[in-house]
Amino acid sequence: MTARTQPRRRGLLLAAPALAVVGFAAAALLLAARGSLADGLGRGWGLSAYADLLRDPALDGSLPLSLEIAALSTAVSAAAALAVVGAVSGSRRGRAALDAAARATLAVPHLLAAAAFGLLLSGAGLLSRLARAAGWTDGPADFPALVGGPGHTAVLLTYVWKEAPFVTVMLLAAYTPAVRDLETAARTLGAGRLSRLRHVTLPLLAPALTEACLLVFAFTFAAYEIPALLGATAPRALPVEAVGLYRSVELGDRPGALALAVVIGLVIALAATAAAVVSRRLLRARTGL
């Protein structure tokens, strides 16, 4: 084995788990695409399932709702992560404590986070009882409908609580000593906090931030647990609609559920591709390579 092929084989071995995950996902998407083109018994070919989705009034608000939840969750998570990373950027202990707290939050399953926020924000939850004890409300009926309400407040809060730590870990990993040295140099030259953030920190962290945001968008667009437990019954997010159709006793609903799965999978694939392309271009623009 030559010295040239050895690093190449090592790189392939390191990439094998990621390639396996991508392969399984691609195979699942192809199977879903085949099922969406068949009838309820898996026979024939056609686009009737996609045409039925376009005519289904129950799905008119599902796609905008999923896009809204994903976009708001991503934007608020990114802003919160930038704020906390910027606040502790000058302290080594602060960065270590923030990294530990973010990783501990990441370890909490989304299903458990949804249950916890449901117990906290529901009409009979902890906040509602505290508001009644303080005399601010007369009972659960006076408490705002945060769980299952039209604003999907509980869904957004849960996603921000779970995804902001992920963006934080990504930013802390990109916050290298070189970035801190450049910030120190800018501070020495008289640049203020906002000026350093705009002209030094953000350009250097842009590849990691962009990649993290696109990944968070793809995940929150396709996740099922939190919208199913905390979201309103109508309209429902696309993953909730897809699972509902798939569980239907009518076999004719199965192709529609698989068609929704294909749509969700394509959006995730586009977001992942965009994350890779944009991150690479920003990295090239920063390094000049």
PDB file of C-alpha atoms in Angstrom:
ATOM      1  CA  MET A   1       0.000   0.000   0.000  1.00  0.00           C
ATOM      2  CA  THR A   2       1.454   3.334  -1.048  1.00  0.00           C
ATOM      3  CA  ALA A   3       1.615   6.390   1.183  1.00  0.00           C
ATOM      4  CA  ARG A   4      -0.853   8.102  -1.114  1.00  0.00           C
ATOM      5  CA  THR A   5      -3.620   5.508  -0.888  1.00  0.00           C
ATOM      6  CA  GLN A   6      -3.347   5.117   2.874  1.00  0.00           C
ATOM      7  CA  PRO A   7      -4.936   8.511   3.762  1.00  0.00           C
ATOM      8  CA  ARG A   8      -7.582   7.904   1.109  1.00  0.00           C
ATOM      9  CA  ARG A   9      -8.598   4.574   2.627  1.00  0.00           C
ATOM     10  CA  ARG A  10      -8.574   6.093   6.086  1.00  0.00           C
ATOM     11  CA  GLY A  11     -10.864   8.869   4.881  1.00  0.00           C
ATOM     12  CA  LEU A  12     -13.267   6.351   3.359  1.00  0.00           C
ATOM     13  CA  LEU A  13     -13.355   4.376   6.610  1.00  0.00           C
ATOM     14  CA  LEU A  14     -14.098   7.526   8.603  1.00  0.00           C
ATOM     15  CA  ALA A  15     -16.856   8.495   6.159  1.00  0.00           C
ATOM     16  CA  ALA A  16     -18.399   5.002   6.117  1.00  0.00           C
ATOM     17  CA  PRO A  17     -20.953   5.601   8.943  1.00  0.00           C
ATOM     18  CA  ALA A  18     -22.178   8.834   7.343  1.00  0.00           C
ATOM     19  CA  LEU A  19     -22.364   7.167   3.925  1.00  0.00           C
ATOM     20  CA  ALA A  20     -24.341   4.278   5.437  1.00  0.00           C
ATOM     21  CA  VAL A  21     -26.878   6.676   6.967  1.00  0.00           C
ATOM     22  CA  VAL A  22     -27.224   8.539   3.677  1.00  0.00           C
ATOM     23  CA  GLY A  23     -27.633   5.242   1.841  1.00  0.00           C
ATOM     24  CA  PHE A  24     -30.400   4.039   4.173  1.00  0.00           C
ATOM     25  CA  ALA A  25     -32.170   7.399   3.882  1.00  0.00           C
ATOM     26  CA  ALA A  26     -31.930   7.339   0.090  1.00  0.00           C
ATOM     27  CA  ALA A  27     -33.270   3.763  -0.024  1.00  0.00           C
ATOM     28  CA  ALA A  28     -36.194   4.695   2.242  1.00  0.00           C
ATOM     29  CA  LEU A  29     -36.981   7.723   0.069  1.00  0.00           C
ATOM     30  CA  LEU A  30     -36.949   5.582  -3.083  1.00  0.00           C
ATOM     31  CA  LEU A  31     -39.292   3.033  -1.468  1.00  0.00           C
ATOM     32  CA  ALA A  32     -41.635   5.827  -0.390  1.00  0.00           C
ATOM     33  CA  ALA A  33     -41.554   7.278  -3.902  1.00  0.00           C
ATOM     34  CA  ARG A  34     -42.460   3.896  -5.371  1.00  0.00           C
ATOM     35  CA  GLY A  35     -45.331   3.481  -2.913  1.00  0.00           C
ATOM     36  CA  SER A  36     -46.621   6.997  -3.620  1.00  0.00           C
ATOM     37  CA  LEU A  37     -46.906   6.159  -7.320  1.00  0.00           C
ATOM     38  CA  ALA A  38     -48.923   2.970  -6.719  1.00  0.00           C
ATOM     39  CA  ASP A  39     -52.416   2.322  -5.417  1.00  0.00           C
ATOM     40  CA  GLY A  40     -53.283   1.277  -1.881  1.00  0.00           C
ATOM     41  CA  LEU A  41     -52.256  -2.313  -2.631  1.00  0.00           C
ATOM     42  CA  GLY A  42     -48.922  -1.341  -4.168  1.00  0.00           C
ATOM     43  CA  ARG A  43     -49.986  -1.937  -7.777  1.00  0.00           C
ATOM     44  CA  GLY A  44     -49.603   0.203 -10.869  1.00  0.00           C
ATOM     45  CA  TRP A  45     -48.055   3.580 -11.532  1.00  0.00           C
ATOM     46  CA  GLY A  46     -49.540   7.065 -11.416  1.00  0.00           C
ATOM     47  CA  LEU A  47     -49.484  10.535  -9.903  1.00  0.00           C
ATOM     48  CA  SER A  48     -52.979  10.424  -8.434  1.00  0.00           C
ATOM     49  CA  ALA A  49     -51.660  10.569  -4.848  1.00  0.00           C
ATOM     50  CA  TYR A  50     -49.887  13.859  -5.514  1.00  0.00           C
ATOM     51  CA  ALA A  51     -52.934  15.243  -7.319  1.00  0.00           C
ATOM     52  CA  ASP A  52     -55.140  14.286  -4.363  1.00  0.00           C
ATOM     53  CA  LEU A  53     -52.764  16.088  -1.992  1.00  0.00           C
ATOM     54  CA  LEU A  54     -53.054  19.272  -4.028  1.00  0.00           C
ATOM     55  CA  ARG A  55     -56.848  19.062  -3.872  1.00  0.00           C
ATOM     56  CA  ASP A  56     -57.061  18.167  -0.173  1.00  0.00           C
ATOM     57  CA  PRO A  57     -58.287  21.251   1.772  1.00  0.00           C
ATOM     58  CA  ALA A  58     -56.922  19.818   5.026  1.00  0.00           C
ATOM     59  CA  LEU A  59     -53.384  20.173   3.671  1.00  0.00           C
ATOM     60  CA  ASP A  60     -53.693  23.783   2.496  1.00  0.00           C
ATOM     61  CA  GLY A  61     -52.261  25.099   5.751  1.00  0.00           C
ATOM     62  CA  SER A  62     -49.908  22.216   6.554  1.00  0.00           C
ATOM     63  CA  LEU A  63     -47.028  23.200   4.287  1.00  0.00           C
ATOM     64  CA  PRO A  64     -47.050  26.910   5.285  1.00  0.00           C
ATOM     65  CA  LEU A  65     -47.341  25.879   8.938  1.00  0.00           C
ATOM     66  CA  SER A  66     -44.345  23.521   8.741  1.00  0.00           C
ATOM     67  CA  LEU A  67     -42.297  26.166   6.938  1.00  0.00           C
ATOM     68  CA  GLU A  68     -43.291  28.793   9.516  1.00  0.00           C
ATOM     69  CA  ILE A  69     -42.401  26.584  12.478  1.00  0.00           C
ATOM     70  CA  ALA A  70     -39.062  25.608  10.929  1.00  0.00           C
ATOM     71  CA  ALA A  71     -38.140  29.182   9.944  1.00  0.00           C
ATOM     72  CA  LEU A  72     -39.067  30.752  13.288  1.00  0.00           C
ATOM     73  CA  SER A  73     -37.407  28.012  15.310  1.00  0.00           C
ATOM     74  CA  THR A  74     -34.230  28.342  13.269  1.00  0.00           C
ATOM     75  CA  ALA A  75     -34.091  32.130  13.435  1.00  0.00           C
ATOM     76  CA  VAL A  76     -34.722  32.353  17.193  1.00  0.00           C
ATOM     77  CA  SER A  77     -32.310  29.489  17.935  1.00  0.00           C
ATOM     78  CA  ALA A  78     -29.560  31.144  15.874  1.00  0.00           C
ATOM     79  CA  ALA A  79     -30.110  34.534  17.520  1.00  0.00           C
ATOM     80  CA  ALA A  80     -30.066  33.012  21.018  1.00  0.00           C
ATOM     81  CA  ALA A  81     -26.932  30.986  20.288  1.00  0.00           C
ATOM     82  CA  LEU A  82     -25.114  34.017  18.890  1.00  0.00           C
ATOM     83  CA  ALA A  83     -26.108  36.074  21.927  1.00  0.00           C
ATOM     84  CA  VAL A  84     -24.874  33.585  24.517  1.00  0.00           C
ATOM     85  CA  VAL A  85     -21.676  32.750  22.619  1.00  0.00           C
ATOM     86  CA  GLY A  86     -20.913  36.445  22.252  1.00  0.00           C
ATOM     87  CA  ALA A  87     -21.605  37.031  25.941  1.00  0.00           C
ATOM     88  CA  VAL A  88     -19.086  34.419  27.117  1.00  0.00           C
ATOM     89  CA  SER A  89     -16.574  34.745  24.293  1.00  0.00           C
ATOM     90  CA  GLY A  90     -14.019  36.505  26.456  1.00  0.00           C
ATOM     91  CA  SER A  91     -14.064  33.957  29.268  1.00  0.00           C
ATOM     92  CA  ARG A  92     -12.557  30.509  28.992  1.00  0.00           C
ATOM     93  CA  ARG A  93     -14.552  29.205  31.974  1.00  0.00           C
ATOM     94  CA  GLY A  94     -17.692  30.752  30.560  1.00  0.00           C
ATOM     95  CA  ARG A  95     -17.194  28.973  27.228  1.00  0.00           C
ATOM     96  CA  ALA A  96     -16.550  25.668  28.992  1.00  0.00           C
ATOM     97  CA  ALA A  97     -19.654  26.029  31.167  1.00  0.00           C
ATOM     98  CA  LEU A  98     -21.769  27.011  28.146  1.00  0.00           C
ATOM     99  CA  ASP A  99     -20.486  24.041  26.158  1.00  0.00           C
ATOM    100  CA  ALA A 100     -21.277  21.647  29.025  1.00  0.00           C
ATOM    101  CA  ALA A 101     -24.790  23.079  29.468  1.00  0.00           C
ATOM    102  CA  ALA A 102     -25.498  22.922  25.737  1.00  0.00           C
ATOM    103  CA  ARG A 103     -24.339  19.314  25.447  1.00  0.00           C
ATOM    104  CA  ALA A 104     -26.423  18.326  28.476  1.00  0.00           C
ATOM    105  CA  THR A 105     -29.507  19.835  26.827  1.00  0.00           C
ATOM    106  CA  LEU A 106     -28.761  18.003  23.589  1.00  0.00           C
ATOM    107  CA  ALA A 107     -28.856  14.713  25.490  1.00  0.00           C
ATOM    108  CA  VAL A 108     -32.546  15.223  26.372  1.00  0.00           C
ATOM    109  CA  PRO A 109     -34.786  13.367  23.869  1.00  0.00           C
ATOM    110  CA  HIS A 110     -37.251  15.499  21.930  1.00  0.00           C
ATOM    111  CA  LEU A 111     -40.143  13.387  23.171  1.00  0.00           C
ATOM    112  CA  LEU A 112     -39.169  14.047  26.785  1.00  0.00           C
ATOM    113  CA  ALA A 113     -38.736  17.766  26.051  1.00  0.00           C
ATOM    114  CA  ALA A 114     -42.208  17.892  24.510  1.00  0.00           C
ATOM    115  CA  ALA A 115     -43.737  16.172  27.541  1.00  0.00           C
ATOM    116  CA  ALA A 116     -41.927  18.546  29.919  1.00  0.00           C
ATOM    117  CA  PHE A 117     -43.087  21.665  28.070  1.00  0.00           C
ATOM    118  CA  GLY A 118     -46.605  20.254  27.908  1.00  0.00           C
ATOM    119  CA  LEU A 119     -46.642  19.865  31.694  1.00  0.00           C
ATOM    120  CA  LEU A 120     -45.228  23.360  32.049  1.00  0.00           C
ATOM    121  CA  LEU A 121     -47.359  25.336  29.569  1.00  0.00           C
ATOM    122  CA  SER A 122     -50.710  23.542  29.363  1.00  0.00           C
ATOM    123  CA  GLY A 123     -53.884  24.899  30.888  1.00  0.00           C
ATOM    124  CA  ALA A 124     -53.501  22.565  33.853  1.00  0.00           C
ATOM    125  CA  GLY A 125     -49.716  22.872  33.916  1.00  0.00           C
ATOM    126  CA  LEU A 126     -47.292  24.440  36.355  1.00  0.00           C
ATOM    127  CA  LEU A 127     -47.414  27.986  34.982  1.00  0.00           C
ATOM    128  CA  SER A 128     -51.202  27.970  34.931  1.00  0.00           C
ATOM    129  CA  ARG A 129     -51.317  26.871  38.568  1.00  0.00           C
ATOM    130  CA  LEU A 130     -48.766  29.500  39.579  1.00  0.00           C
ATOM    131  CA  ALA A 131     -50.781  32.174  37.778  1.00  0.00           C
ATOM    132  CA  ARG A 132     -53.915  31.091  39.616  1.00  0.00           C
ATOM    133  CA  ALA A 133     -52.094  30.997  42.962  1.00  0.00           C
ATOM    134  CA  ALA A 134     -50.822  34.528  42.343  1.00  0.00           C
ATOM    135  CA  GLY A 135     -54.346  35.736  41.575  1.00  0.00           C
ATOM    136  CA  TRP A 136     -53.610  36.574  37.938  1.00  0.00           C
ATOM    137  CA  THR A 137     -56.192  34.106  36.611  1.00  0.00           C
ATOM    138  CA  ASP A 138     -59.344  32.502  37.957  1.00  0.00           C
ATOM    139  CA  GLY A 139     -58.623  29.088  36.489  1.00  0.00           C
ATOM    140  CA  PRO A 140     -57.223  27.131  33.536  1.00  0.00           C
ATOM    141  CA  ALA A 141     -59.766  28.682  31.170  1.00  0.00           C
ATOM    142  CA  ASP A 142     -58.186  32.118  31.692  1.00  0.00           C
ATOM    143  CA  PHE A 143     -54.666  30.903  30.950  1.00  0.00           C
ATOM    144  CA  PRO A 144     -53.431  31.487  27.358  1.00  0.00           C
ATOM    145  CA  ALA A 145     -53.706  28.483  25.048  1.00  0.00           C
ATOM    146  CA  LEU A 146     -49.990  27.880  24.655  1.00  0.00           C
ATOM    147  CA  VAL A 147     -50.345  24.132  24.049  1.00  0.00           C
ATOM    148  CA  GLY A 148     -52.488  23.278  21.049  1.00  0.00           C
ATOM    149  CA  GLY A 149     -53.204  26.947  20.405  1.00  0.00           C
ATOM    150  CA  PRO A 150     -53.269  28.696  17.041  1.00  0.00           C
ATOM    151  CA  GLY A 151     -49.908  30.323  17.581  1.00  0.00           C
ATOM    152  CA  HIS A 152     -48.081  27.023  18.209  1.00  0.00           C
ATOM    153  CA  THR A 153     -46.225  28.745  21.042  1.00  0.00           C
ATOM    154  CA  ALA A 154     -45.347  25.558  22.905  1.00  0.00           C
ATOM    155  CA  VAL A 155     -43.974  23.952  19.731  1.00  0.00           C
ATOM    156  CA  LEU A 156     -41.729  26.937  19.020  1.00  0.00           C
ATOM    157  CA  LEU A 157     -40.488  27.231  22.610  1.00  0.00           C
ATOM    158  CA  THR A 158     -39.647  23.535  22.761  1.00  0.00           C
ATOM    159  CA  TYR A 159     -37.771  23.653  19.477  1.00  0.00           C
ATOM    160  CA  VAL A 160     -35.808  26.726  20.544  1.00  0.00           C
ATOM    161  CA  TRP A 161     -34.907  25.096  23.861  1.00  0.00           C
ATOM    162  CA  LYS A 162     -33.650  22.006  22.014  1.00  0.00           C
ATOM    163  CA  GLU A 163     -32.057  23.526  18.899  1.00  0.00           C
ATOM    164  CA  ALA A 164     -30.359  26.639  20.318  1.00  0.00           C
ATOM    165  CA  PRO A 165     -27.869  24.402  22.205  1.00  0.00           C
ATOM    166  CA  PHE A 166     -27.072  22.583  18.954  1.00  0.00           C
ATOM    167  CA  VAL A 167     -26.282  25.872  17.202  1.00  0.00           C
ATOM    168  CA  THR A 168     -24.284  26.915  20.264  1.00  0.00           C
ATOM    169  CA  VAL A 169     -22.110  23.778  20.116  1.00  0.00           C
ATOM    170  CA  MET A 170     -21.500  24.374  16.410  1.00  0.00           C
ATOM    171  CA  LEU A 171     -20.488  27.978  17.025  1.00  0.00           C
ATOM    172  CA  LEU A 172     -18.243  27.111  19.960  1.00  0.00           C
ATOM    173  CA  ALA A 173     -16.467  24.527  17.812  1.00  0.00           C
ATOM    174  CA  ALA A 174     -15.831  27.191  15.153  1.00  0.00           C
ATOM    175  CA  TYR A 175     -14.813  29.776  17.766  1.00  0.00           C
ATOM    176  CA  THR A 176     -11.118  28.961  17.487  1.00  0.00           C
ATOM    177  CA  PRO A 177      -8.207  30.808  19.133  1.00  0.00           C
ATOM    178  CA  ALA A 178      -7.615  32.550  15.786  1.00  0.00           C
ATOM    179  CA  VAL A 179     -11.095  34.098  15.996  1.00  0.00           C
ATOM    180  CA  ARG A 180     -10.443  35.241  19.558  1.00  0.00           C
ATOM    181  CA  ASP A 181      -7.096  36.735  18.545  1.00  0.00           C
ATOM    182  CA  LEU A 182      -8.732  38.735  15.763  1.00  0.00           C
ATOM    183  CA  GLU A 183     -11.429  39.950  18.156  1.00  0.00           C
ATOM    184  CA  THR A 184      -8.738  40.998  20.615  1.00  0.00           C
ATOM    185  CA  ALA A 185      -6.914  42.873  17.875  1.00  0.00           C
ATOM    186  CA  ALA A 186     -10.113  44.633  16.845  1.00  0.00           C
ATOM    187  CA  ARG A 187     -10.824  45.539  20.480  1.00  0.00           C
ATOM    188  CA  THR A 188      -7.305  46.937  20.831  1.00  0.00           C
ATOM    189  CA  LEU A 189      -7.877  49.118  17.769  1.00  0.00           C
ATOM    190  CA  GLY A 190     -10.991  50.582  19.373  1.00  0.00           C
ATOM    191  CA  ALA A 191     -13.760  48.509  17.802  1.00  0.00           C
ATOM    192  CA  GLY A 192     -16.892  48.205  19.932  1.00  0.00           C
ATOM    193  CA  ARG A 193     -18.835  45.018  20.670  1.00  0.00           C
ATOM    194  CA  LEU A 194     -21.310  45.468  17.807  1.00  0.00           C
ATOM    195  CA  SER A 195     -18.566  46.447  15.385  1.00  0.00           C
ATOM    196  CA  ARG A 196     -16.534  43.356  16.303  1.00  0.00           C
ATOM    197  CA  LEU A 197     -19.584  41.162  15.939  1.00  0.00           C
ATOM    198  CA  ARG A 198     -20.413  42.566  12.509  1.00  0.00           C
ATOM    199  CA  HIS A 199     -16.954  42.797  10.960  1.00  0.00           C
ATOM    200  CA  VAL A 200     -14.999  40.025  12.708  1.00  0.00           C
ATOM    201  CA  THR A 201     -17.073  37.423  14.532  1.00  0.00           C
ATOM    202  CA  LEU A 202     -19.975  36.916  12.126  1.00  0.00           C
ATOM    203  CA  PRO A 203     -17.846  36.618   8.955  1.00  0.00           C
ATOM    204  CA  LEU A 204     -15.598  34.064  10.636  1.00  0.00           C
ATOM    205  CA  LEU A 205     -18.474  32.058  12.131  1.00  0.00           C
ATOM    206  CA  ALA A 206     -20.690  32.339   9.043  1.00  0.00           C
ATOM    207  CA  PRO A 207     -19.898  28.851   7.616  1.00  0.00           C
ATOM    208  CA  ALA A 208     -20.677  27.079  10.892  1.00  0.00           C
ATOM    209  CA  LEU A 209     -23.740  29.247  11.566  1.00  0.00           C
ATOM    210  CA  THR A 210     -25.169  28.726   8.072  1.00  0.00           C
ATOM    211  CA  GLU A 211     -24.658  24.977   8.207  1.00  0.00           C
ATOM    212  CA  ALA A 212     -26.208  24.735  11.675  1.00  0.00           C
ATOM    213  CA  CYS A 213     -29.223  26.838  10.681  1.00  0.00           C
ATOM    214  CA  LEU A 214     -29.952  24.797   7.564  1.00  0.00           C
ATOM    215  CA  LEU A 215     -29.672  21.552   9.516  1.00  0.00           C
ATOM    216  CA  VAL A 216     -31.981  22.876  12.232  1.00  0.00           C
ATOM    217  CA  PHE A 217     -34.462  23.994   9.561  1.00  0.00           C
ATOM    218  CA  ALA A 218     -34.440  20.558   7.942  1.00  0.00           C
ATOM    219  CA  PHE A 219     -34.907  18.770  11.272  1.00  0.00           C
ATOM    220  CA  THR A 220     -37.707  20.984  12.589  1.00  0.00           C
ATOM    221  CA  PHE A 221     -39.492  20.785   9.243  1.00  0.00           C
ATOM    222  CA  ALA A 222     -39.539  16.984   9.338  1.00  0.00           C
ATOM    223  CA  ALA A 223     -39.834  16.192  13.069  1.00  0.00           C
ATOM    224  CA  TYR A 224     -43.027  14.550  14.285  1.00  0.00           C
ATOM    225  CA  GLU A 225     -43.027  14.271  18.078  1.00  0.00           C
ATOM    226  CA  ILE A 226     -43.250  17.901  19.198  1.00  0.00           C
ATOM    227  CA  PRO A 227     -45.946  19.075  16.705  1.00  0.00           C
ATOM    228  CA  ALA A 228     -47.955  15.927  17.404  1.00  0.00           C
ATOM    229  CA  LEU A 229     -47.925  16.410  21.196  1.00  0.00           C
ATOM    230  CA  LEU A 230     -48.043  20.202  21.483  1.00  0.00           C
ATOM    231  CA  GLY A 231     -49.463  21.465  18.177  1.00  0.00           C
ATOM    232  CA  ALA A 232     -53.015  22.355  17.243  1.00  0.00           C
ATOM    233  CA  THR A 233     -55.330  19.794  15.701  1.00  0.00           C
ATOM    234  CA  ALA A 234     -55.926  21.929  12.595  1.00  0.00           C
ATOM    235  CA  PRO A 235     -53.947  22.733  10.628  1.00  0.00           C
ATOM    236  CA  ARG A 236     -51.367  20.123  11.463  1.00  0.00           C
ATOM    237  CA  ALA A 237     -47.717  19.991  10.447  1.00  0.00           C
ATOM    238  CA  LEU A 238     -46.810  17.887   7.414  1.00  0.00           C
ATOM    239  CA  PRO A 239     -45.179  15.039   9.397  1.00  0.00           C
ATOM    240  CA  VAL A 240     -48.271  14.765  11.618  1.00  0.00           C
ATOM    241  CA  GLU A 241     -50.508  14.660   8.542  1.00  0.00           C
ATOM    242  CA  ALA A 242     -48.293  12.015   6.947  1.00  0.00           C
ATOM    243  CA  VAL A 243     -48.396   9.740  10.001  1.00  0.00           C
ATOM    244  CA  GLY A 244     -52.161  10.256  10.311  1.00  0.00           C
ATOM    245  CA  LEU A 245     -52.718   9.198   6.706  1.00  0.00           C
ATOM    246  CA  TYR A 246     -50.395   6.236   7.053  1.00  0.00           C
ATOM    247  CA  ARG A 247     -52.305   4.988  10.109  1.00  0.00           C
ATOM    248  CA  SER A 248     -55.653   5.330   8.354  1.00  0.00           C
ATOM    249  CA  VAL A 249     -57.718   2.176   8.002  1.00  0.00           C
ATOM    250  CA  GLU A 250     -58.353   3.115   4.364  1.00  0.00           C
ATOM    251  CA  LEU A 251     -55.736   1.574   2.100  1.00  0.00           C
ATOM    252  CA  GLY A 252     -56.357   4.360  -0.392  1.00  0.00           C
ATOM    253  CA  ASP A 253     -54.773   6.827   2.044  1.00  0.00           C
ATOM    254  CA  ARG A 254     -51.431   4.990   2.063  1.00  0.00           C
ATOM    255  CA  PRO A 255     -50.093   6.476  -1.230  1.00  0.00           C
ATOM    256  CA  GLY A 256     -50.967   9.970   0.010  1.00  0.00           C
ATOM    257  CA  ALA A 257     -48.983   9.406   3.202  1.00  0.00           C
ATOM    258  CA  LEU A 258     -45.985   8.192   1.204  1.00  0.00           C
ATOM    259  CA  ALA A 259     -46.314  11.170  -1.143  1.00  0.00           C
ATOM    260  CA  LEU A 260     -46.101  13.489   1.861  1.00  0.00           C
ATOM    261  CA  ALA A 261     -43.049  11.561   3.062  1.00  0.00           C
ATOM    262  CA  VAL A 262     -41.435  12.116  -0.352  1.00  0.00           C
ATOM    263  CA  VAL A 263     -42.152  15.855  -0.174  1.00  0.00           C
ATOM    264  CA  ILE A 264     -40.648  16.050   3.319  1.00  0.00           C
ATOM    265  CA  GLY A 265     -37.632  14.010   2.248  1.00  0.00           C
ATOM    266  CA  LEU A 266     -37.000  16.247  -0.764  1.00  0.00           C
ATOM    267  CA  VAL A 267     -37.122  19.364   1.417  1.00  0.00           C
ATOM    268  CA  ILE A 268     -34.595  17.787   3.816  1.00  0.00           C
ATOM    269  CA  ALA A 269     -32.348  16.785   0.915  1.00  0.00           C
ATOM    270  CA  LEU A 270     -32.468  20.316  -0.503  1.00  0.00           C
ATOM    271  CA  ALA A 271     -31.661  21.821   2.901  1.00  0.00           C
ATOM    272  CA  ALA A 272     -28.739  19.426   3.427  1.00  0.00           C
ATOM    273  CA  THR A 273     -27.385  20.151  -0.053  1.00  0.00           C
ATOM    274  CA  ALA A 274     -27.743  23.880   0.499  1.00  0.00           C
ATOM    275  CA  ALA A 275     -25.925  23.569   3.828  1.00  0.00           C
ATOM    276  CA  ALA A 276     -22.986  21.813   2.174  1.00  0.00           C
ATOM    277  CA  VAL A 277     -22.789  24.219  -0.786  1.00  0.00           C
ATOM    278  CA  VAL A 278     -23.175  27.439   1.192  1.00  0.00           C
ATOM    279  CA  SER A 279     -20.766  26.319   3.908  1.00  0.00           C
ATOM    280  CA  ARG A 280     -18.137  25.383   1.329  1.00  0.00           C
ATOM    281  CA  ARG A 281     -18.494  28.693  -0.510  1.00  0.00           C
ATOM    282  CA  LEU A 282     -18.244  30.705   2.684  1.00  0.00           C
ATOM    283  CA  LEU A 283     -15.199  28.711   3.741  1.00  0.00           C
ATOM    284  CA  ARG A 284     -13.550  29.290   0.368  1.00  0.00           C
ATOM    285  CA  ALA A 285     -14.347  32.983   0.512  1.00  0.00           C
ATOM    286  CA  ARG A 286     -12.757  33.197   3.978  1.00  0.00           C
ATOM    287  CA  THR A 287      -9.638  31.174   3.229  1.00  0.00           C
ATOM    288  CA  GLY A 288      -9.220  32.066  -0.440  1.00  0.00           C
ATOM    289  CA  LEU A 289      -8.823  28.398  -1.428  1.00  0.00           C
TER     290      LEU A 289
END
